[in-house]
């Protein structure tokens, strides 16, 4: 059963989520919550969902970028975004390290800001130290869109939403994005909006 996703304005999205203990992670309640978050993410659909987005201030997020979500993207757009399928997995108590290098800028959205999108600069490459759904330590090194998803979800665990990082003048409804901006090079959009 899909859970209700909270929208911006709910204080839980602005709180620092608390870490989970090893015992909590393997508990039947937490395993059930992970399963419900997976169903909620798929139903939305979305490529990531952090626990604060379903009203739980816990350092837990689920991620999955399915190939079927890429059907509307041209090969050039996939390549530019460095976007590839990512298998379902859980990150718990993550520590994010931004690796030096490029800061690609793309439109991104959030299930807690339905119908909106904006250009957000993100580090191209990150390293994340976290626990998995069994409480086992994991080190993830990611580039491109997967790195963007990780940064977006881990931001949620610290009370940060993409509007805190976006080019504010690029904020758009999805409808206007599709009508005016989709498919245009991001650099030219920023140039036009911020001159
Ligand atoms: Zn989000």
Short mmCIF file of C-alpha atoms and ligand atoms in Angstrom, two decimals:
data_model
loop_
_atom_site.label_atom_id
_atom_site.label_comp_id
_atom_site.label_asym_id
_atom_site.label_seq_id
_atom_site.Cartn_x
_atom_site.Cartn_y
_atom_site.Cartn_z
CA UNK A 1 0.00 0.00 0.00
CA UNK A 2 1.37 3.37 -1.00
CA UNK A 3 1.91 5.90 1.78
CA UNK A 4 0.94 9.57 1.60
CA UNK A 5 3.78 11.82 0.39
CA UNK A 6 4.06 15.10 2.30
CA UNK A 7 4.51 18.38 0.42
CA UNK A 8 6.74 21.38 1.11
CA UNK A 9 5.48 23.40 4.02
CA UNK A 10 5.30 20.32 6.22
CA UNK A 11 7.87 20.92 9.00
CA UNK A 12 9.14 17.33 8.75
CA UNK A 13 10.83 18.24 5.44
CA UNK A 14 12.89 20.89 7.25
CA UNK A 15 14.07 18.72 10.16
CA UNK A 16 17.33 16.86 10.46
CA UNK A 17 16.35 13.20 10.42
CA UNK A 18 17.72 10.93 13.14
CA UNK A 19 20.05 8.00 12.51
CA UNK A 20 18.84 4.41 12.86
CA UNK A 21 20.45 1.82 15.11
CA UNK A 22 21.48 -1.60 13.78
CA UNK A 23 18.67 -3.19 15.81
CA UNK A 24 16.07 -0.82 14.39
CA UNK A 25 17.18 -1.49 10.81
CA UNK A 26 16.58 -5.25 10.99
CA UNK A 27 13.31 -4.93 12.95
CA UNK A 28 10.12 -6.14 11.23
CA UNK A 29 8.67 -2.61 11.53
CA UNK A 30 11.58 -1.03 9.64
CA UNK A 31 11.59 -3.78 7.00
CA UNK A 32 7.88 -3.16 6.51
CA UNK A 33 8.46 0.60 6.24
CA UNK A 34 11.16 0.01 3.58
CA UNK A 35 8.75 -2.15 1.58
CA UNK A 36 6.03 0.51 1.85
CA UNK A 37 8.46 3.22 0.75
CA UNK A 38 9.41 1.07 -2.25
CA UNK A 39 5.75 0.72 -3.22
CA UNK A 40 5.16 4.45 -2.67
CA UNK A 41 8.14 5.38 -4.87
CA UNK A 42 6.94 3.07 -7.65
CA UNK A 43 3.37 4.31 -7.47
CA UNK A 44 4.41 7.98 -7.63
CA UNK A 45 6.49 7.19 -9.77
CA UNK A 46 9.86 8.50 -8.65
CA UNK A 47 13.54 7.53 -8.69
CA UNK A 48 14.03 8.16 -4.98
CA UNK A 49 12.07 8.66 -1.79
CA UNK A 50 13.40 9.77 1.59
CA UNK A 51 11.69 8.86 4.86
CA UNK A 52 10.89 12.52 5.76
CA UNK A 53 8.78 12.59 2.57
CA UNK A 54 6.41 10.07 4.12
CA UNK A 55 6.44 11.94 7.42
CA UNK A 56 9.14 9.87 9.18
CA UNK A 57 12.17 11.87 10.37
CA UNK A 58 14.60 8.96 9.88
CA UNK A 59 17.88 8.75 7.95
CA UNK A 60 16.54 6.32 5.40
CA UNK A 61 15.91 6.60 1.66
CA UNK A 62 15.05 4.22 -1.17
CA UNK A 63 16.39 4.62 -4.71
CA UNK A 64 15.61 2.93 -8.03
CA UNK A 65 15.94 4.35 -11.55
CA UNK A 66 14.11 1.95 -13.86
CA UNK A 67 14.83 1.66 -17.59
CA UNK A 68 11.11 2.19 -18.27
CA UNK A 69 11.44 5.76 -16.90
CA UNK A 70 13.91 6.57 -19.69
CA UNK A 71 11.58 6.01 -22.62
CA UNK A 72 10.81 9.72 -23.06
CA UNK A 73 14.52 10.65 -23.12
CA UNK A 74 16.51 10.66 -26.36
CA UNK A 75 19.87 8.83 -26.37
CA UNK A 76 21.67 12.20 -26.45
CA UNK A 77 19.73 13.34 -23.36
CA UNK A 78 20.55 10.10 -21.55
CA UNK A 79 24.24 10.51 -22.42
CA UNK A 80 24.33 14.18 -21.41
CA UNK A 81 22.75 13.32 -18.05
CA UNK A 82 24.93 10.23 -17.66
CA UNK A 83 21.73 8.45 -16.78
CA UNK A 84 21.56 4.68 -16.50
CA UNK A 85 19.26 2.26 -14.72
CA UNK A 86 19.96 1.89 -11.00
CA UNK A 87 18.72 -1.21 -9.18
CA UNK A 88 16.51 -0.81 -6.12
CA UNK A 89 18.49 -0.22 -2.96
CA UNK A 90 18.24 1.40 0.44
CA UNK A 91 20.59 3.95 2.00
CA UNK A 92 20.60 4.41 5.78
CA UNK A 93 22.61 6.91 7.89
CA UNK A 94 24.47 8.11 4.77
CA UNK A 95 27.56 10.26 4.84
CA UNK A 96 27.94 12.19 1.60
CA UNK A 97 31.29 13.23 0.14
CA UNK A 98 31.18 15.52 -2.89
CA UNK A 99 34.16 14.75 -5.10
CA UNK A 100 35.90 17.64 -6.87
CA UNK A 101 35.10 18.23 -10.52
CA UNK A 102 32.26 19.33 -12.72
CA UNK A 103 28.93 20.74 -11.45
CA UNK A 104 26.42 19.68 -14.12
CA UNK A 105 23.16 21.64 -14.19
CA UNK A 106 19.85 20.05 -15.13
CA UNK A 107 16.16 20.43 -14.39
CA UNK A 108 15.09 18.20 -11.52
CA UNK A 109 11.88 17.66 -9.63
CA UNK A 110 10.70 16.36 -6.27
CA UNK A 111 7.65 14.36 -5.22
CA UNK A 112 7.19 16.85 -2.37
CA UNK A 113 6.89 19.77 -4.85
CA UNK A 114 4.41 18.24 -7.28
CA UNK A 115 4.15 19.81 -10.71
CA UNK A 116 7.31 21.91 -10.41
CA UNK A 117 10.84 21.69 -11.76
CA UNK A 118 13.98 23.86 -11.72
CA UNK A 119 17.61 23.84 -12.77
CA UNK A 120 19.82 22.54 -9.96
CA UNK A 121 23.63 22.35 -10.02
CA UNK A 122 24.96 19.15 -8.44
CA UNK A 123 28.36 17.53 -8.08
CA UNK A 124 29.01 15.11 -10.93
CA UNK A 125 30.66 12.49 -8.70
CA UNK A 126 30.03 11.55 -5.07
CA UNK A 127 31.04 8.93 -2.58
CA UNK A 128 28.45 7.79 -0.03
CA UNK A 129 29.18 5.73 3.04
CA UNK A 130 26.00 4.22 4.42
CA UNK A 131 24.26 1.10 5.68
CA UNK A 132 22.06 -1.08 3.49
CA UNK A 133 18.66 -2.57 4.32
CA UNK A 134 20.37 -5.25 6.43
CA UNK A 135 22.53 -2.73 8.31
CA UNK A 136 25.66 -3.75 6.41
CA UNK A 137 28.19 -0.95 5.67
CA UNK A 138 28.35 0.05 2.00
CA UNK A 139 30.48 2.50 0.03
CA UNK A 140 28.83 3.84 -3.13
CA UNK A 141 30.77 5.80 -5.74
CA UNK A 142 28.43 7.36 -8.27
CA UNK A 143 28.59 9.74 -11.21
CA UNK A 144 26.01 11.51 -13.33
CA UNK A 145 22.28 11.14 -12.67
CA UNK A 146 22.74 8.52 -9.95
CA UNK A 147 25.03 10.95 -8.11
CA UNK A 148 22.28 13.59 -8.50
CA UNK A 149 19.66 11.25 -7.02
CA UNK A 150 21.92 10.47 -4.05
CA UNK A 151 22.54 14.18 -3.39
CA UNK A 152 18.82 14.98 -3.66
CA UNK A 153 17.75 12.19 -1.27
CA UNK A 154 20.52 12.82 1.27
CA UNK A 155 19.58 16.52 1.23
CA UNK A 156 16.09 15.46 2.38
CA UNK A 157 17.65 13.74 5.41
CA UNK A 158 19.18 17.07 6.42
CA UNK A 159 16.06 19.18 5.91
CA UNK A 160 17.17 20.55 2.55
CA UNK A 161 14.97 20.69 -0.55
CA UNK A 162 16.13 21.40 -4.12
CA UNK A 163 14.65 24.91 -4.01
CA UNK A 164 17.49 25.74 -1.58
CA UNK A 165 20.02 24.97 -4.32
CA UNK A 166 18.22 25.82 -7.58
CA UNK A 167 18.68 28.69 -10.01
CA UNK A 168 15.58 30.36 -8.59
CA UNK A 169 14.68 32.11 -11.84
CA UNK A 170 14.42 28.71 -13.58
CA UNK A 171 11.55 27.47 -11.37
CA UNK A 172 8.76 26.32 -13.69
CA UNK A 173 5.56 24.33 -13.70
CA UNK A 174 5.98 21.02 -15.53
CA UNK A 175 3.52 22.26 -18.11
CA UNK A 176 5.55 25.38 -18.87
CA UNK A 177 8.78 23.38 -18.76
CA UNK A 178 7.42 21.11 -21.51
CA UNK A 179 6.15 24.06 -23.51
CA UNK A 180 9.14 26.41 -23.25
CA UNK A 181 12.32 24.80 -21.94
CA UNK A 182 12.42 21.04 -22.50
CA UNK A 183 15.17 19.94 -24.91
CA UNK A 184 17.01 23.28 -24.84
CA UNK A 185 20.62 23.41 -23.64
CA UNK A 186 20.63 24.31 -19.95
CA UNK A 187 23.48 26.82 -20.38
CA UNK A 188 21.42 28.84 -22.87
CA UNK A 189 18.36 28.75 -20.58
CA UNK A 190 20.38 30.07 -17.65
CA UNK A 191 21.89 32.75 -19.90
CA UNK A 192 18.43 33.84 -21.05
CA UNK A 193 16.87 33.80 -17.56
CA UNK A 194 19.69 35.42 -15.60
CA UNK A 195 20.90 38.14 -17.91
ZN1 LIG B 1 12.71 15.17 -3.25
#
